[in-house]
């Protein structure tokens, strides 16, 4: 089941593709077993204990259950309305029916391990239906616990692959058991617990909508007490409930982004949180601008909404800078690496230049937005000053990696000039940050200044060495010039030097293809056919051969009439 699901759509949550695969698989099984349902008119044929004479009959029952389950999940992920929800529950009931039949047949025809796995599968389907109906949460939890118990026992034996599959199934069922227990216990579902349940896979898609509903309810309750938004010493009242919920969601994601000090969050997970954070702030801005459009001519309300829009836009710009700094950190970690056996992609200096261009643009937009007000307080002035210094540091970093890109193509003069300019920018930023509490930024700038100085010395020395060796290379090239035949080194191909141990790859630094054989083949000189001029033909007298020619015989009538 796991192999079929991963290979046919569920790796990416495509339930439609998996349902079509199950349908095609059932059609092939019916034809191979010759277990067809009549021609023209449908005639139902049941699968019973006496019918199962081949393991493929069990496959028919199993894939029928999977088809019904995948159809129900397809409707669920599409966000069903009331009629579609009724149809979805019907598909879940059909999946439970076929899963129960599969478990019954396996208990009779299969071995003990197969019957246990089929029992766990049927319990999972039953729990899924009850969980979706929300009528008997206790029975749903009991079925999920039964599934977990069976997989825990099966995971103790067998191969490593089977144990890993059982462990994965247990991890899928655990959040459902926790959700049901909290629901039955009447305890409030905390938002961080619900966010921990949000993962990937078919089991998590089952209660994703329920988690979103509980999260929305929890945020709505918390948003009732949220009346204002604080930003740089200013307070902006929030009157719209949708705006409150969106800002509260974004603030909770910011807390998750910081994470615990003992457990750092991986970079890919941080990027996913940033995407959700941007979505929440964009939703808040959309609500604020809708309120502005409907505010009319009330100046006080419009001023408050404009101030709130400016504050939310500033926070969005600040988080954008943090995300781009995270991308820079990831790119720098790959920039210093050498190419390993996994053929991991190494960051080029041009990519870092592009990222720093984005950071400079983001910083400029943010400082322009914050400094656009008429009466700025001390916190706003300090914020603008801080990001002006960060802008200077970003420009120094950009100049450094731009010099690296010129150095990679052996443009020594340009690289030396850019390294020197980056060094001067870093020193200027360090002088401005002399009494600043940003110790991390100061350390980064000191390391950048040192790298700029060392790289400029290296480029200077390399440029002098290349200039000194230039006359020698020039004289060597001039000495090989000849007015006669071209004495250049002939290109040797592998098929021509099979008897010698000479490489046909050329120099390692040269980006040239392998020289296996010359194509198209070179032209070769071949002798042409001789031209014969027959000069004696007109002077030759040939003998008379009429006596040798065959004479036509004529009958009597032909002779008479001539």
Coordinates of C-alpha atoms in Angstrom, one line a residue:
X1 CA 0.0 0.0 0.0
X2 CA 2.7 2.4 0.9
X3 CA 4.7 1.8 -2.3
X4 CA 1.5 2.2 -4.4
X5 CA 0.6 5.5 -2.6
X6 CA 4.1 7.0 -2.9
X7 CA 4.5 6.1 -6.6
X8 CA 1.1 7.2 -7.8
X9 CA 0.4 10.7 -6.4
X10 CA 0.2 10.7 -2.6
X11 CA 3.8 11.8 -2.3
X12 CA 2.5 15.2 -3.4
X13 CA -1.1 14.8 -2.0
X14 CA -2.6 14.1 -5.4
X15 CA -5.6 11.9 -4.4
X16 CA -7.2 12.1 -7.9
X17 CA -4.2 10.5 -9.5
X18 CA -4.1 7.7 -6.9
X19 CA -7.9 7.1 -7.3
X20 CA -7.4 6.7 -11.1
X21 CA -4.5 4.3 -10.5
X22 CA -6.8 2.2 -8.2
X23 CA -9.5 2.2 -10.9
X24 CA -7.0 1.1 -13.6
X25 CA -5.5 -1.5 -11.3
X26 CA -8.9 -3.0 -10.6
X27 CA -9.7 -3.2 -14.3
X28 CA -6.5 -5.1 -14.9
X29 CA -7.2 -7.5 -12.0
X30 CA -10.8 -8.2 -13.2
X31 CA -9.6 -9.0 -16.7
X32 CA -6.7 -11.2 -15.6
X33 CA -8.9 -13.1 -13.2
X34 CA -11.8 -13.3 -15.7
X35 CA -14.0 -12.0 -12.9
X36 CA -16.1 -9.7 -15.1
X37 CA -19.6 -8.5 -14.3
X38 CA -21.5 -9.4 -17.4
X39 CA -21.5 -7.9 -20.9
X40 CA -23.9 -5.0 -21.5
X41 CA -25.9 -5.5 -18.4
X42 CA -24.1 -5.3 -15.0
X43 CA -24.4 -8.5 -13.0
X44 CA -23.0 -8.2 -9.4
X45 CA -20.5 -10.9 -8.4
X46 CA -19.6 -11.1 -4.7
X47 CA -16.3 -12.1 -3.4
X48 CA -16.6 -14.7 -0.6
X49 CA -14.4 -17.2 1.1
X50 CA -15.0 -19.8 -1.6
X51 CA -14.3 -17.3 -4.4
X52 CA -10.8 -16.5 -3.1
X53 CA -8.7 -19.1 -4.9
X54 CA -5.9 -16.6 -5.9
X55 CA -4.2 -13.8 -4.0
X56 CA -5.4 -11.4 -6.7
X57 CA -8.9 -11.6 -5.3
X58 CA -7.7 -10.1 -2.1
X59 CA -6.1 -7.4 -4.2
X60 CA -9.5 -6.7 -5.7
X61 CA -11.0 -6.1 -2.3
X62 CA -8.1 -4.1 -1.1
X63 CA -7.9 -1.7 -4.1
X64 CA -11.7 -1.2 -4.0
X65 CA -11.3 0.0 -0.4
X66 CA -8.4 2.2 -1.4
X67 CA -10.3 3.7 -4.3
X68 CA -13.3 4.6 -2.1
X69 CA -10.9 6.1 0.5
X70 CA -8.9 8.1 -2.0
X71 CA -12.2 9.4 -3.6
X72 CA -13.4 10.6 -0.1
X73 CA -10.0 12.3 0.6
X74 CA -10.1 14.0 -2.8
X75 CA -13.5 15.5 -1.9
X76 CA -12.2 16.5 1.6
X77 CA -9.1 18.3 0.4
X78 CA -11.2 20.2 -2.1
X79 CA -13.2 21.9 0.7
X80 CA -16.6 20.2 0.3
X81 CA -20.0 22.0 0.7
X82 CA -23.0 20.3 2.3
X83 CA -24.0 18.0 -0.6
X84 CA -20.4 17.1 -1.3
X85 CA -19.8 16.3 2.4
X86 CA -22.7 13.8 2.3
X87 CA -21.1 12.2 -0.8
X88 CA -17.7 12.2 1.0
X89 CA -19.1 10.4 4.0
X90 CA -20.7 7.8 1.7
X91 CA -17.3 7.1 0.2
X92 CA -15.8 6.7 3.7
X93 CA -18.6 4.2 4.6
X94 CA -17.8 2.2 1.4
X95 CA -14.1 2.2 2.3
X96 CA -15.0 0.9 5.8
X97 CA -17.2 -1.9 4.3
X98 CA -14.5 -3.2 1.9
X99 CA -11.8 -2.9 4.5
X100 CA -13.9 -5.0 6.9
X101 CA -14.3 -7.6 4.2
X102 CA -10.6 -7.5 3.4
X103 CA -9.8 -8.1 7.1
X104 CA -12.3 -11.0 7.3
X105 CA -10.9 -12.7 4.2
X106 CA -7.3 -12.3 5.3
X107 CA -8.1 -13.8 8.7
X108 CA -9.3 -16.9 6.9
X109 CA -7.0 -17.2 3.9
X110 CA -3.8 -15.3 5.1
X111 CA -1.2 -16.0 7.7
X112 CA -1.2 -14.4 11.2
X113 CA 0.9 -11.3 10.3
X114 CA -1.2 -10.6 7.2
X115 CA -4.5 -10.9 9.2
X116 CA -3.1 -8.5 11.9
X117 CA -2.1 -5.9 9.3
X118 CA -5.6 -6.2 7.7
X119 CA -7.2 -5.8 11.1
X120 CA -5.2 -2.6 11.7
X121 CA -6.1 -1.4 8.3
X122 CA -9.8 -2.0 9.0
X123 CA -9.6 -0.3 12.4
X124 CA -7.9 2.8 10.8
X125 CA -10.7 3.1 8.2
X126 CA -13.4 2.7 10.9
X127 CA -11.7 5.4 13.0
X128 CA -11.4 7.7 10.0
X129 CA -15.1 7.5 9.4
X130 CA -16.1 8.1 13.0
X131 CA -13.5 10.9 13.3
X132 CA -15.0 12.6 10.2
X133 CA -18.6 12.2 11.4
X134 CA -17.7 13.8 14.8
X135 CA -20.5 11.8 16.4
X136 CA -18.6 9.2 18.4
X137 CA -15.1 10.5 19.1
X138 CA -14.5 7.9 21.8
X139 CA -15.1 5.0 19.4
X140 CA -12.8 6.8 16.8
X141 CA -10.1 7.0 19.5
X142 CA -10.5 3.4 20.4
X143 CA -10.1 2.3 16.8
X144 CA -7.0 4.5 16.4
X145 CA -5.5 3.0 19.6
X146 CA -6.2 -0.5 18.3
X147 CA -4.4 0.4 15.1
X148 CA -1.4 1.8 17.1
X149 CA -1.3 -1.3 19.3
X150 CA -1.1 -3.7 16.3
X151 CA 1.6 -1.7 14.5
X152 CA 3.6 -1.5 17.7
X153 CA 3.6 -5.3 18.0
X154 CA 4.3 -5.8 14.3
X155 CA 7.2 -3.3 14.5
X156 CA 9.0 -5.5 17.0
X157 CA 9.6 -8.2 14.4
X158 CA 10.4 -8.6 10.8
X159 CA 12.9 -6.7 8.6
X160 CA 14.2 -3.2 9.1
X161 CA 12.0 -2.0 6.2
X162 CA 8.8 -3.4 7.8
X163 CA 9.7 -1.9 11.2
X164 CA 10.2 1.5 9.6
X165 CA 6.8 1.3 7.8
X166 CA 5.1 0.4 11.1
X167 CA 6.9 3.3 12.8
X168 CA 5.6 5.6 10.1
X169 CA 2.0 4.4 10.6
X170 CA 2.3 4.9 14.3
X171 CA 3.5 8.5 13.8
X172 CA 0.5 9.2 11.6
X173 CA -2.0 7.8 14.1
X174 CA -0.5 9.5 17.2
X175 CA -1.8 13.1 16.4
X176 CA -5.3 11.8 15.8
X177 CA -5.3 10.0 19.2
X178 CA -4.0 13.2 20.9
X179 CA -6.7 15.3 19.1
X180 CA -9.5 12.9 20.2
X181 CA -8.2 12.7 23.8
X182 CA -8.1 16.5 24.1
X183 CA -11.6 16.7 22.6
X184 CA -13.0 14.1 25.0
X185 CA -11.2 15.6 28.1
X186 CA -12.7 19.0 27.4
X187 CA -9.2 20.7 27.8
X188 CA -8.6 23.7 25.6
X189 CA -6.6 22.9 22.5
X190 CA -3.5 25.0 22.7
X191 CA -2.3 26.6 19.4
X192 CA 1.3 25.5 19.6
X193 CA 0.1 21.9 20.1
X194 CA -2.1 22.1 17.0
X195 CA 0.7 23.6 15.0
X196 CA 2.9 20.7 16.0
X197 CA 0.3 18.3 14.5
X198 CA 0.6 20.1 11.1
X199 CA 2.8 17.8 9.0
X200 CA 2.5 16.1 5.7
X201 CA 0.8 12.9 4.6
X202 CA -2.6 11.3 4.0
X203 CA -3.4 11.0 7.8
X204 CA -2.6 14.7 8.4
X205 CA -4.8 15.8 5.5
X206 CA -7.7 14.0 7.3
X207 CA -7.8 16.5 10.2
X208 CA -6.2 19.5 8.6
X209 CA -9.5 21.2 8.2
X210 CA -10.4 20.5 11.9
X211 CA -7.1 22.0 13.0
X212 CA -7.7 25.1 11.0
X213 CA -11.2 25.4 12.4
X214 CA -9.9 25.1 16.0
X215 CA -7.1 27.5 15.3
X216 CA -9.5 30.0 13.9
X217 CA -11.8 29.7 16.9
X218 CA -8.9 30.0 19.3
X219 CA -7.5 33.1 17.5
X220 CA -11.0 34.7 17.4
X221 CA -11.3 34.3 21.2
X222 CA -7.8 35.8 21.7
X223 CA -8.5 38.5 19.2
X224 CA -11.5 39.7 21.2
X225 CA -9.0 41.1 23.8
X226 CA -6.6 42.6 21.2
X227 CA -7.6 46.2 20.7
X228 CA -4.5 47.9 19.4
X229 CA -1.2 47.2 17.5
X230 CA 2.0 48.6 18.9
X231 CA 4.9 49.6 16.6
X232 CA 7.9 51.8 17.5
X233 CA 6.2 53.5 20.4
X234 CA 3.0 54.2 18.6
X235 CA -0.4 52.5 19.2
X236 CA -2.9 51.9 16.4
X237 CA -6.4 50.8 17.3
X238 CA -7.8 47.7 15.5
X239 CA -11.6 47.7 15.0
X240 CA -12.0 44.9 12.4
X241 CA -12.2 41.4 13.7
X242 CA -10.7 39.9 10.6
X243 CA -7.7 42.2 10.9
X244 CA -7.2 41.2 14.5
X245 CA -7.3 37.5 13.7
X246 CA -4.7 37.9 10.8
X247 CA -2.3 40.0 13.0
X248 CA -2.7 37.5 15.8
X249 CA -1.9 34.6 13.5
X250 CA 1.2 36.5 12.2
X251 CA 2.4 37.2 15.8
X252 CA 2.0 33.5 16.8
X253 CA 4.0 32.5 13.7
X254 CA 6.7 35.0 14.7
X255 CA 6.9 33.2 18.1
X256 CA 7.2 29.9 16.4
X257 CA 9.9 31.4 14.1
X258 CA 12.1 32.3 17.1
X259 CA 11.6 28.8 18.6
X260 CA 13.2 27.4 21.7
X261 CA 16.8 28.3 22.5
X262 CA 17.7 24.7 23.1
X263 CA 16.2 23.4 19.8
X264 CA 17.1 25.5 16.8
X265 CA 14.7 25.4 13.9
X266 CA 16.0 24.0 10.5
X267 CA 16.4 26.5 7.7
X268 CA 13.8 24.9 5.4
X269 CA 11.2 24.9 8.2
X270 CA 11.9 28.6 8.9
X271 CA 11.4 29.4 5.2
X272 CA 8.0 27.6 5.3
X273 CA 7.0 29.6 8.4
X274 CA 8.1 32.8 6.6
X275 CA 5.7 32.0 3.8
X276 CA 2.8 31.6 6.2
X277 CA 3.8 34.8 8.0
X278 CA 3.8 36.8 4.8
X279 CA 0.4 35.4 3.9
X280 CA -1.0 36.5 7.3
X281 CA 0.3 40.0 7.0
X282 CA -0.9 40.4 3.4
X283 CA -4.3 39.3 4.5
X284 CA -4.2 41.9 7.3
X285 CA -3.2 44.6 4.8
X286 CA -6.0 43.6 2.5
X287 CA -8.6 43.8 5.4
X288 CA -7.2 47.3 6.4
X289 CA -7.5 48.6 2.8
X290 CA -11.0 47.3 2.5
X291 CA -11.9 49.2 5.6
X292 CA -10.2 52.3 4.2
X293 CA -12.3 52.0 1.0
X294 CA -15.5 51.8 3.1
X295 CA -14.5 54.5 5.7
X296 CA -15.9 57.4 3.7
X297 CA -14.8 60.9 4.7
X298 CA -14.2 60.3 8.4
X299 CA -10.7 61.8 8.8
X300 CA -10.0 60.3 12.2
X301 CA -10.8 56.8 11.1
X302 CA -8.9 57.2 7.9
X303 CA -5.8 58.5 9.8
X304 CA -5.9 55.5 12.2
X305 CA -6.3 53.0 9.3
X306 CA -3.5 54.7 7.3
X307 CA -1.2 54.5 10.4
X308 CA -2.1 50.9 11.0
X309 CA -1.5 50.1 7.3
X310 CA 1.9 51.8 7.5
X311 CA 2.9 49.8 10.7
X312 CA 1.8 46.5 9.2
X313 CA 3.7 47.2 6.0
X314 CA 6.8 48.1 8.0
X315 CA 6.6 44.9 9.9
X316 CA 6.2 43.0 6.6
X317 CA 9.3 44.7 5.2
X318 CA 11.3 43.9 8.3
X319 CA 10.4 40.2 8.1
X320 CA 11.2 40.2 4.4
X321 CA 14.7 41.5 5.3
X322 CA 15.1 38.7 7.9
X323 CA 14.0 36.1 5.3
X324 CA 16.5 37.4 2.8
X325 CA 19.3 37.3 5.5
X326 CA 18.4 33.7 6.1
X327 CA 18.8 33.0 2.4
X328 CA 22.2 34.8 2.5
X329 CA 23.3 32.6 5.4
X330 CA 22.3 29.4 3.5
X331 CA 24.1 30.6 0.3
X332 CA 27.2 31.5 2.3
X333 CA 27.4 28.0 3.8
X334 CA 27.3 26.5 0.3
X335 CA 29.7 29.1 -1.1
X336 CA 32.6 28.0 1.1
X337 CA 32.0 24.2 0.4
X338 CA 33.9 22.1 -2.1
X339 CA 32.0 19.9 -4.5
X340 CA 31.5 16.6 -2.7
X341 CA 30.4 13.1 -3.8
X342 CA 26.7 14.1 -3.8
X343 CA 27.4 16.7 -6.4
X344 CA 25.8 19.4 -4.3
X345 CA 25.3 22.7 -6.0
X346 CA 27.8 25.4 -4.9
X347 CA 26.7 29.0 -4.6
X348 CA 28.3 31.3 -7.2
X349 CA 29.3 34.9 -6.1
X350 CA 26.7 36.3 -8.6
X351 CA 23.9 34.7 -6.6
X352 CA 25.1 36.4 -3.4
X353 CA 25.3 39.7 -5.3
X354 CA 21.7 39.3 -6.3
X355 CA 20.6 38.5 -2.8
X356 CA 22.4 41.6 -1.4
X357 CA 20.7 43.7 -4.1
X358 CA 17.4 42.5 -2.8
X359 CA 18.5 43.3 0.8
X360 CA 19.6 46.8 -0.2
X361 CA 16.3 47.4 -2.0
X362 CA 14.3 46.1 1.0
X363 CA 16.3 48.3 3.5
X364 CA 15.8 51.4 1.3
X365 CA 12.0 50.8 1.1
X366 CA 11.8 50.2 4.8
X367 CA 13.7 53.3 5.8
X368 CA 11.7 55.4 3.3
X369 CA 8.4 54.0 4.7
X370 CA 9.3 54.7 8.4
X371 CA 10.8 58.2 7.7
X372 CA 7.8 59.3 5.6
X373 CA 5.9 60.7 8.6
X374 CA 6.0 64.3 9.5
X375 CA 6.5 64.0 13.3
X376 CA 8.8 61.1 14.1
X377 CA 9.6 60.0 17.6
X378 CA 12.9 58.9 19.0
X379 CA 12.3 55.2 18.4
X380 CA 11.5 55.8 14.7
X381 CA 14.7 57.9 14.3
X382 CA 16.8 55.2 16.0
X383 CA 15.2 52.6 13.8
X384 CA 15.9 54.5 10.6
X385 CA 19.5 55.1 11.7
X386 CA 20.0 51.5 12.5
X387 CA 18.9 50.3 9.1
X388 CA 20.9 53.0 7.3
X389 CA 24.0 51.4 8.9
X390 CA 22.8 47.9 7.9
X391 CA 22.3 49.2 4.4
X392 CA 26.0 50.3 4.4
X393 CA 27.0 46.9 5.6
X394 CA 25.0 45.2 2.9
X395 CA 26.6 47.4 0.3
X396 CA 30.0 46.4 1.6
X397 CA 29.1 42.7 1.4
X398 CA 27.7 43.1 -2.1
X399 CA 30.9 44.8 -3.3
X400 CA 33.0 42.0 -1.8
X401 CA 31.1 39.3 -3.7
X402 CA 31.0 41.3 -6.8
X403 CA 34.8 41.5 -6.6
X404 CA 34.8 37.7 -6.1
X405 CA 32.9 37.3 -9.4
X406 CA 35.5 39.4 -11.2
X407 CA 38.3 37.5 -9.6
X408 CA 36.8 34.2 -10.8
X409 CA 37.2 35.4 -14.5
X410 CA 40.8 36.6 -13.9
X411 CA 39.9 40.4 -14.1
X412 CA 42.5 41.4 -11.5
X413 CA 42.4 45.2 -11.8
X414 CA 38.6 45.3 -11.4
X415 CA 38.7 42.8 -8.5
X416 CA 41.4 44.7 -6.7
X417 CA 39.5 48.0 -7.0
X418 CA 36.3 46.4 -5.8
X419 CA 38.0 44.7 -2.8
X420 CA 39.6 48.1 -1.8
X421 CA 36.2 49.9 -2.1
X422 CA 34.5 47.1 0.0
X423 CA 37.2 47.5 2.6
X424 CA 36.6 51.3 2.8
X425 CA 32.8 50.7 3.1
X426 CA 33.3 48.2 5.9
X427 CA 35.7 50.5 7.8
X428 CA 33.1 53.4 7.4
X429 CA 30.4 51.1 8.8
X430 CA 32.6 50.1 11.7
X431 CA 33.3 53.7 12.6
X432 CA 29.6 54.4 12.7
X433 CA 28.9 51.3 14.8
X434 CA 31.7 52.0 17.3
X435 CA 29.3 52.5 20.2
X436 CA 26.5 50.3 18.9
X437 CA 25.1 47.4 20.9
X438 CA 24.9 45.2 17.7
X439 CA 27.9 43.0 18.5
X440 CA 27.1 40.4 15.8
X441 CA 27.0 43.0 13.1
X442 CA 30.3 44.5 14.3
X443 CA 32.0 41.1 14.2
X444 CA 30.7 40.4 10.7
X445 CA 32.0 43.7 9.5
X446 CA 35.4 43.1 11.1
X447 CA 35.7 39.7 9.4
X448 CA 34.6 41.3 6.1
X449 CA 37.2 44.1 6.5
X450 CA 39.9 41.5 7.1
X451 CA 38.8 39.4 4.1
X452 CA 38.7 42.4 1.8
X453 CA 42.3 43.4 2.8
X454 CA 43.7 39.9 2.3
X455 CA 41.9 39.4 -1.0
X456 CA 43.0 42.8 -2.3
X457 CA 46.6 41.8 -1.5
X458 CA 46.2 38.5 -3.2
X459 CA 44.7 40.1 -6.3
X460 CA 47.5 42.7 -6.4
X461 CA 50.2 40.0 -6.2
X462 CA 48.5 37.8 -8.7
X463 CA 48.1 40.7 -11.1
X464 CA 51.8 41.6 -10.8
X465 CA 52.8 38.0 -11.5
X466 CA 50.6 37.8 -14.5
X467 CA 52.0 41.1 -15.9
X468 CA 55.6 39.9 -15.4
X469 CA 54.9 36.6 -17.2
X470 CA 53.1 38.3 -20.0
X471 CA 56.2 39.2 -22.1
X472 CA 57.5 35.7 -21.8
X473 CA 54.2 34.2 -22.9
X474 CA 54.1 36.8 -25.8
X475 CA 57.6 35.9 -27.0
X476 CA 56.8 32.2 -26.7
X477 CA 53.7 32.8 -28.9
X478 CA 55.6 34.9 -31.4
X479 CA 58.4 32.3 -31.7
X480 CA 55.9 29.7 -32.8
X481 CA 54.5 31.8 -35.6
X482 CA 55.6 30.5 -39.0
X483 CA 54.8 31.6 -42.6
X484 CA 55.0 28.1 -43.8
X485 CA 52.9 25.1 -43.0
X486 CA 50.9 25.3 -39.8
X487 CA 53.0 23.5 -37.2
X488 CA 50.3 23.6 -34.5
X489 CA 49.9 20.6 -32.3
X490 CA 47.6 18.1 -34.0
X491 CA 44.5 17.1 -32.0
X492 CA 44.7 13.5 -31.0
X493 CA 41.6 11.4 -30.8
X494 CA 41.2 8.3 -28.6
X495 CA 40.6 6.0 -31.6
X496 CA 43.9 7.1 -33.1
X497 CA 46.0 6.4 -30.0
X498 CA 44.5 3.2 -28.7
X499 CA 48.0 1.7 -28.4
X500 CA 49.4 4.4 -26.1
X501 CA 48.4 5.5 -22.6
X502 CA 47.8 9.1 -23.5
X503 CA 44.8 11.0 -22.2
X504 CA 42.1 12.1 -24.7
X505 CA 40.5 14.5 -22.2
X506 CA 43.0 17.3 -22.4
X507 CA 43.9 19.6 -19.5
X508 CA 41.7 19.4 -16.4
X509 CA 41.2 23.2 -16.3
X510 CA 40.0 23.3 -20.0
X511 CA 36.3 23.0 -20.5
X512 CA 36.5 21.0 -23.7
X513 CA 34.6 17.8 -24.6
X514 CA 36.2 14.4 -24.7
X515 CA 38.1 13.7 -27.9
X516 CA 36.9 10.2 -28.8
X517 CA 36.6 10.5 -32.6
X518 CA 36.5 13.3 -35.1
X519 CA 33.0 14.0 -36.4
X520 CA 32.2 14.6 -39.1
X521 CA 35.1 12.6 -40.5
X522 CA 37.8 14.6 -42.4
X523 CA 38.0 14.6 -46.1
X524 CA 40.5 12.1 -47.7
X525 CA 42.0 12.3 -51.2
X526 CA 41.0 9.4 -53.5
X527 CA 42.1 8.7 -57.1
X528 CA 39.6 9.7 -59.7
X529 CA 38.5 7.4 -62.6
X530 CA 40.5 7.9 -65.8
X531 CA 39.0 9.8 -68.8
X532 CA 39.3 7.7 -72.0
X533 CA 39.2 9.6 -75.3
X534 CA 38.6 7.2 -78.3
X535 CA 40.4 8.9 -81.2
X536 CA 40.6 5.9 -83.6
X537 CA 36.9 5.0 -83.8
X538 CA 36.2 7.1 -86.9
X539 CA 39.1 5.6 -88.9
X540 CA 38.4 1.9 -88.3
X541 CA 36.7 -0.1 -91.2
X542 CA 34.5 -2.8 -89.7
X543 CA 33.9 -6.0 -91.7
X544 CA 30.5 -6.8 -93.3
X545 CA 28.5 -9.1 -91.0
X546 CA 25.2 -9.4 -93.1
X547 CA 25.9 -13.1 -93.8
X548 CA 25.8 -13.8 -90.1
X549 CA 22.5 -12.0 -89.5
X550 CA 19.4 -14.2 -89.1
X551 CA 17.2 -14.2 -92.2
X552 CA 13.5 -14.0 -91.8
X553 CA 11.5 -17.0 -93.3
X554 CA 8.5 -16.1 -95.5
X555 CA 5.6 -18.3 -96.5
X556 CA 4.1 -18.8 -100.0
X557 CA 1.5 -16.1 -99.7
X558 CA 4.1 -13.6 -98.3
X559 CA 6.5 -14.4 -101.2
X560 CA 3.6 -13.9 -103.7
X561 CA 2.4 -10.7 -102.3
X562 CA 5.9 -9.5 -101.6

